[in-house]
mmCIF file of C-alpha atoms in Angstrom:
data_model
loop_
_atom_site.group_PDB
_atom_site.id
_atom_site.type_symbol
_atom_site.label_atom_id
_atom_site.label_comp_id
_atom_site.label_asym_id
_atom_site.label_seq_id
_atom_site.Cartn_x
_atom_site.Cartn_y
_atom_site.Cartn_z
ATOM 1 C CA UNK A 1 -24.766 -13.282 -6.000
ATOM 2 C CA UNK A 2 -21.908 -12.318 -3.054
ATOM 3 C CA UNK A 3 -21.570 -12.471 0.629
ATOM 4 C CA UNK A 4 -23.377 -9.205 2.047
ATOM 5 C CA UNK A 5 -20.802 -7.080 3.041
ATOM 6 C CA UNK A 6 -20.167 -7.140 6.540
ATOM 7 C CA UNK A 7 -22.014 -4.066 8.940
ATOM 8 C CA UNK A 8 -18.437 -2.661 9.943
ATOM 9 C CA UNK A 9 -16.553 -2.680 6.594
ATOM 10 C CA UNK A 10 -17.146 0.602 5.635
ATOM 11 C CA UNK A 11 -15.919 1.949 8.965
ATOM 12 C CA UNK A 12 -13.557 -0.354 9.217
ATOM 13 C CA UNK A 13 -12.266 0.727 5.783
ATOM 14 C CA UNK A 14 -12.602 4.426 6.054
ATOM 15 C CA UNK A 15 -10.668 3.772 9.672
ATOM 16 C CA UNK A 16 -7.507 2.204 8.502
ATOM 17 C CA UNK A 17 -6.910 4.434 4.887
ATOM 18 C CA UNK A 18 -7.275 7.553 7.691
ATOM 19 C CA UNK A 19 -4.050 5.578 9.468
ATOM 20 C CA UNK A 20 -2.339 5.840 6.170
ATOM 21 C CA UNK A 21 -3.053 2.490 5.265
ATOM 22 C CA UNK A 22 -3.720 1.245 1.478
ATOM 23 C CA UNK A 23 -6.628 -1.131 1.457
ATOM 24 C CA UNK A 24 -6.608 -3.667 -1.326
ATOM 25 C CA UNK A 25 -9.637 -6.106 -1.920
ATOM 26 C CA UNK A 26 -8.413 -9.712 -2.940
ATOM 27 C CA UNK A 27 -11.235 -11.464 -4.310
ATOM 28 C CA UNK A 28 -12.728 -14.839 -5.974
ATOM 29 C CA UNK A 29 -15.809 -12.911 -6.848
ATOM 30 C CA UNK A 30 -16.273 -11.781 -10.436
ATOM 31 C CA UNK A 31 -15.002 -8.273 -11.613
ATOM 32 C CA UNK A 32 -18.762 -6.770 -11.846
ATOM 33 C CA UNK A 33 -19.684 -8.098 -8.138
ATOM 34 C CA UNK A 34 -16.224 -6.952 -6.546
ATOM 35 C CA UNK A 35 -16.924 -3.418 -7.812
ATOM 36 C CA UNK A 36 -19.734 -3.586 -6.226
ATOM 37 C CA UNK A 37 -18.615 -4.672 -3.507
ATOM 38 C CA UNK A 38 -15.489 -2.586 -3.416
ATOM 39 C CA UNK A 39 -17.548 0.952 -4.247
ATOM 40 C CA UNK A 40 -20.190 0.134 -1.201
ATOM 41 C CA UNK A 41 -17.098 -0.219 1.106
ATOM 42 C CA UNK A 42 -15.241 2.709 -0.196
ATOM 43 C CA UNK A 43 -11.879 0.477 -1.674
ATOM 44 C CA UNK A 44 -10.544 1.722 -4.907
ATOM 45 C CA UNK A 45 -8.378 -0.894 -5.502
ATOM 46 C CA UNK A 46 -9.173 -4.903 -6.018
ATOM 47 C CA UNK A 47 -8.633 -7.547 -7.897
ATOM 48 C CA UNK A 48 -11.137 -10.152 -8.788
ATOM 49 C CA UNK A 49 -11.602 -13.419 -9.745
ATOM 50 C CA UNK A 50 -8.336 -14.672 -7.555
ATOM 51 C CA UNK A 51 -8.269 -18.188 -7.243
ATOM 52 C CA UNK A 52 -7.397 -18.989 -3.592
ATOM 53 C CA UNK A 53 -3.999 -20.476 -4.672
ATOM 54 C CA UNK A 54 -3.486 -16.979 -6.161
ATOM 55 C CA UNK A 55 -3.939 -15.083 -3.322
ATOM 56 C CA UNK A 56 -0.650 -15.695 -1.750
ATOM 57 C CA UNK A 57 0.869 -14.947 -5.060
ATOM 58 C CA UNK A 58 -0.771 -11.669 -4.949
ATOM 59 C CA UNK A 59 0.634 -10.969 -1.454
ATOM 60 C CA UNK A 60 4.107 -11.631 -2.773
ATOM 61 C CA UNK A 61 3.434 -9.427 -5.849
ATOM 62 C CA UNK A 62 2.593 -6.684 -3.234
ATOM 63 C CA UNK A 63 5.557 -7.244 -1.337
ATOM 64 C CA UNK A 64 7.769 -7.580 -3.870
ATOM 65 C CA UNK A 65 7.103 -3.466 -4.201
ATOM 66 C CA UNK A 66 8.379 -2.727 -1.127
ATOM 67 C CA UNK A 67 5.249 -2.481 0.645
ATOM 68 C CA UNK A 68 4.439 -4.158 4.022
ATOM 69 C CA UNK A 69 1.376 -6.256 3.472
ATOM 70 C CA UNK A 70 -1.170 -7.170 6.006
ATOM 71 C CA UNK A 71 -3.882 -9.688 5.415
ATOM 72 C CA UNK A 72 -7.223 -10.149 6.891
ATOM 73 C CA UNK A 73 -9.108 -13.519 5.949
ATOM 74 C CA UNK A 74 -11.168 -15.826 7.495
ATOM 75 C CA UNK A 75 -11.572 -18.708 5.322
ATOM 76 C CA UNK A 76 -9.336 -21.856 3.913
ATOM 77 C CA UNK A 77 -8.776 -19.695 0.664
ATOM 78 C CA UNK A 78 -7.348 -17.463 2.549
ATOM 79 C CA UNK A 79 -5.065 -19.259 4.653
ATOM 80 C CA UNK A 80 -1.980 -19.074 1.989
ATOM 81 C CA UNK A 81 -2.353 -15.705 1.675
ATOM 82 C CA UNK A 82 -2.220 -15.241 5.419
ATOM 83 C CA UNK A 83 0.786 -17.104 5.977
ATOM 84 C CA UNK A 84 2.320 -14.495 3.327
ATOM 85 C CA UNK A 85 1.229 -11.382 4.239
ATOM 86 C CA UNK A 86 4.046 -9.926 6.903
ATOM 87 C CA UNK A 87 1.713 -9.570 9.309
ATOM 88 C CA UNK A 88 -2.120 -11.124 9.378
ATOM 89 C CA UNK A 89 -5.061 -11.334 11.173
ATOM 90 C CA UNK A 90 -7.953 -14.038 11.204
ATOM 91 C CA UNK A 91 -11.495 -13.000 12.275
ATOM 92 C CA UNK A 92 -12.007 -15.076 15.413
ATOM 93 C CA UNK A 93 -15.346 -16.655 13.552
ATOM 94 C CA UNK A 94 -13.222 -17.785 10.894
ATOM 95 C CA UNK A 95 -12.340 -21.170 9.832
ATOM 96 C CA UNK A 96 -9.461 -23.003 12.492
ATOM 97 C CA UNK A 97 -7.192 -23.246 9.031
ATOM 98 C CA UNK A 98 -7.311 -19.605 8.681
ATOM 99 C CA UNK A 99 -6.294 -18.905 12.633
ATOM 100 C CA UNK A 100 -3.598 -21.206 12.438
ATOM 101 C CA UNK A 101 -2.008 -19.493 9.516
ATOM 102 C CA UNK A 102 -2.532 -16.180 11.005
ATOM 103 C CA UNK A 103 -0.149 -13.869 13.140
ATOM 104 C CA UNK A 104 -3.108 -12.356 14.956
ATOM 105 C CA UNK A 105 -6.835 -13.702 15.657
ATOM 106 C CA UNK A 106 -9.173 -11.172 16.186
ATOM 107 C CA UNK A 107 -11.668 -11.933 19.105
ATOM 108 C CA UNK A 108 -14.781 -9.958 18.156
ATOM 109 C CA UNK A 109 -16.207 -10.924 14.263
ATOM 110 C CA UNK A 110 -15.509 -6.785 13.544
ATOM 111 C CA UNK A 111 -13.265 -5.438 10.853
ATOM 112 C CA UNK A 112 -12.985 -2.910 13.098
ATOM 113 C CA UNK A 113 -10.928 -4.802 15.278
ATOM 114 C CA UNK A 114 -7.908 -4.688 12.885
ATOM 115 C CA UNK A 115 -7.957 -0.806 13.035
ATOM 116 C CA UNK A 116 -8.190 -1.885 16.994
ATOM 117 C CA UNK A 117 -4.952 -4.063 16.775
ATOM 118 C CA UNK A 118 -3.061 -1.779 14.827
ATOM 119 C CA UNK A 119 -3.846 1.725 17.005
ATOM 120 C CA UNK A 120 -2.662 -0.791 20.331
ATOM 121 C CA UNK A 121 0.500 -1.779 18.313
ATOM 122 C CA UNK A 122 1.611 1.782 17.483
ATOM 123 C CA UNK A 123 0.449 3.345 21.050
ATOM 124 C CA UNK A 124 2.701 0.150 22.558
ATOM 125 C CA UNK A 125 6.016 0.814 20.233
ATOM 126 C CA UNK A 126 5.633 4.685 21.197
ATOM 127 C CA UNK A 127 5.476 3.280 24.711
ATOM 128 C CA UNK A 128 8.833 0.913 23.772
ATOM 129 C CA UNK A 129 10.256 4.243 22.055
ATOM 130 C CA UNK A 130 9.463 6.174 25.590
ATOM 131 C CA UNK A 131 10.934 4.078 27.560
ATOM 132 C CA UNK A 132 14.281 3.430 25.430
ATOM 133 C CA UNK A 133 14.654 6.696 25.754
ATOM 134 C CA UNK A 134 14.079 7.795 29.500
ATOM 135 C CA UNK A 135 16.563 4.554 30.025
ATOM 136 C CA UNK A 136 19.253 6.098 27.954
ATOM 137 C CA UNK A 137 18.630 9.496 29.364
ATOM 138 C CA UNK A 138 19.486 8.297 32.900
ATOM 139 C CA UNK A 139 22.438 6.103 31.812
ATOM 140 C CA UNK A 140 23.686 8.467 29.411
ATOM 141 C CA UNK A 141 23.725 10.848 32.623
ATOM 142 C CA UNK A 142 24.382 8.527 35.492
ATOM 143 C CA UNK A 143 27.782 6.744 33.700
ATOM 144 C CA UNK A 144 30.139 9.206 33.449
ATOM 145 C CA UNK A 145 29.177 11.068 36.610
ATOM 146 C CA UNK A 146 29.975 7.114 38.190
ATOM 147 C CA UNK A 147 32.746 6.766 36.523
ATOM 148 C CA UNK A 148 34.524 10.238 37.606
ATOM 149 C CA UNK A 149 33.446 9.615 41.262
ATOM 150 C CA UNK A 150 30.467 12.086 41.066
ATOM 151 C CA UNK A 151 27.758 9.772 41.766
ATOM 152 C CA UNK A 152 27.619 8.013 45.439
ATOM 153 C CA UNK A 153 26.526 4.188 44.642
ATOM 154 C CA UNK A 154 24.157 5.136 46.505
ATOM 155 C CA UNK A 155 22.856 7.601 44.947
ATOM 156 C CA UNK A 156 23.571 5.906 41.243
ATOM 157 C CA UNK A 157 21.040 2.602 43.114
ATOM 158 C CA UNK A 158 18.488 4.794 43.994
ATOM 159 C CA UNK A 159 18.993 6.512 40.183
ATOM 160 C CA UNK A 160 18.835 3.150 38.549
ATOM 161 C CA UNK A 161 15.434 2.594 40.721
ATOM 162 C CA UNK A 162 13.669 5.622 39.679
ATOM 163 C CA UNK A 163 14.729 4.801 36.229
ATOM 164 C CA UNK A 164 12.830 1.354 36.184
ATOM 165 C CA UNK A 165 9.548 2.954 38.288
ATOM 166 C CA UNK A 166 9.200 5.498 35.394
ATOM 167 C CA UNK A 167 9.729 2.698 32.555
ATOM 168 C CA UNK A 168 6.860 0.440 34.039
ATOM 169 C CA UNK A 169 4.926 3.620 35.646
ATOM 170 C CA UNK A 170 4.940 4.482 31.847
ATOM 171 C CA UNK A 171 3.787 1.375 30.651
ATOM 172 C CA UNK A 172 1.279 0.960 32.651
ATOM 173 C CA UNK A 173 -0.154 4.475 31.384
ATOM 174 C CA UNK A 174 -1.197 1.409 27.910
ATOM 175 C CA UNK A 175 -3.560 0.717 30.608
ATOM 176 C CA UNK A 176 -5.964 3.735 29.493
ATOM 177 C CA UNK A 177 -5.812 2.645 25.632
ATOM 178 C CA UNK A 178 -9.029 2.043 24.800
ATOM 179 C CA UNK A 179 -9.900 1.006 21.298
ATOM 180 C CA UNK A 180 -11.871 3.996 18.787
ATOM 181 C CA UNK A 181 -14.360 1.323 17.827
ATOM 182 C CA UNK A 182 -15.647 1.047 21.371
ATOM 183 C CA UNK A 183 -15.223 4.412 22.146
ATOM 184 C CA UNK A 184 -18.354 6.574 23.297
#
C-alpha cells in the first residue's frame, strides 16, 4: 500500500533534473513500494525505509558531500529534514509543522511549483547580476571623469539618475516572468 503519487510528480521531476538538478526520493515506505514509486516518477535514486528522525540525518549526509540540498515535504516527518536542507519548501496543503520549518511554502499543492520557485530565483539573481553590473559600469565611468574635472555635477546627477531608472526599469522587466507550469 502507498500514497498515489501525486498528478504533477512526473513533470515536476522531469522539470527540475532538466535544470540540472539531482532528485533524491527520501522515504518511510518499504524498498519494493519506493521503487515503485521512484520508477513511475522517473527518480533513480532513493532511499527507503527512513525513519522520520532519519531524514534530517540523510540531509546532512548529502551535504556533507558538498552538495546543496533542497527539501520538499509536507508532513511532521518531514519537518527535521526541512529545517536541514539549505534551502526547503513546504507544499502549502501541508501540515503547519512542516511550513514552519520550511524556507519557502508553496501556495498551489503542485510539485511543479518548486521548479516555479527555483526558475523565479535564478531569473531574479540574473536580474541582481544585471543590475550590479550596469551600476558599476556607470561608476566605473562616471568617477574618474569627476574626479579629473571632466564631468559637470550636473551632468554626473543626471548620470547617477539614469543609472537608477535603468536598475529598476530592469527590474521591473521580472514583471513578465511567468512560471513554465502555467505557461500556454
Amino acid at each position: 500500500i502507498a500514497d498515489p503519487l501525486r498528478i504533477s510528480s512526473v513533470q515536476a521531476v522531469a522539470r527540475l533534473q532538466a535544470i540540472g538538478i539531482k532528485v533524491i526520493m527520501l522515504t518511510g515506505d518499504n524498498l519494493a513500494t519506493a521503487q515503485a514509486i521512484a520508477r513511475e516518477a522517473g527518480i533513480a535514486h532513493f532511499r527507503a525505509e527512513v525513519l522520520p528522525q532519519h531524514k534530517a540525518e540523510e540531509v546532512q549526509k548529502i551535504k556533507a558531500q558538498g552538495t546543496v540540498v533542497g527539501m520538499v515535504g509536507d508532513g511532521i516527518n518531514d519537518a527535521p529534514a526541512l529545517a536541514a536542507a539549505d534551502i526547503s519548501f513546504a507544499i502549502g496543503a501541508g501540515s503547519d509543522v512542516a511550513i514552519e520549518a520550511a524556507d519557502i511554502t508553496l501556495m498551489r499543492n503542485d510539485l511543479n511549483s518548486v521548479a516555479d520557485a527555483i526558475s523565479l530565483s535564478r531569473a531574479t539573481l540574473g536580474k541582481i547580476r544585471q543590475n550590479l553590473f550596469f551600476a558599476f559600469i556607470y561608476n566605473i565611468l562616471g568617477i574618474p571623469l569627476a574626479a579629473f574635472g571632466l564631468l559637470s555635477p550636473v551632468i554626473a546627477g543626471a548620470a547617477m539618475a539614469f543609472s537608477s531608472v535603468s536598475v529598476i526599469s530592469n527590474a521591473l522587466l521580472l514583471k513578465r516572468w511567468r512560471p513554465a507550469s502555467t505557461a500556454p
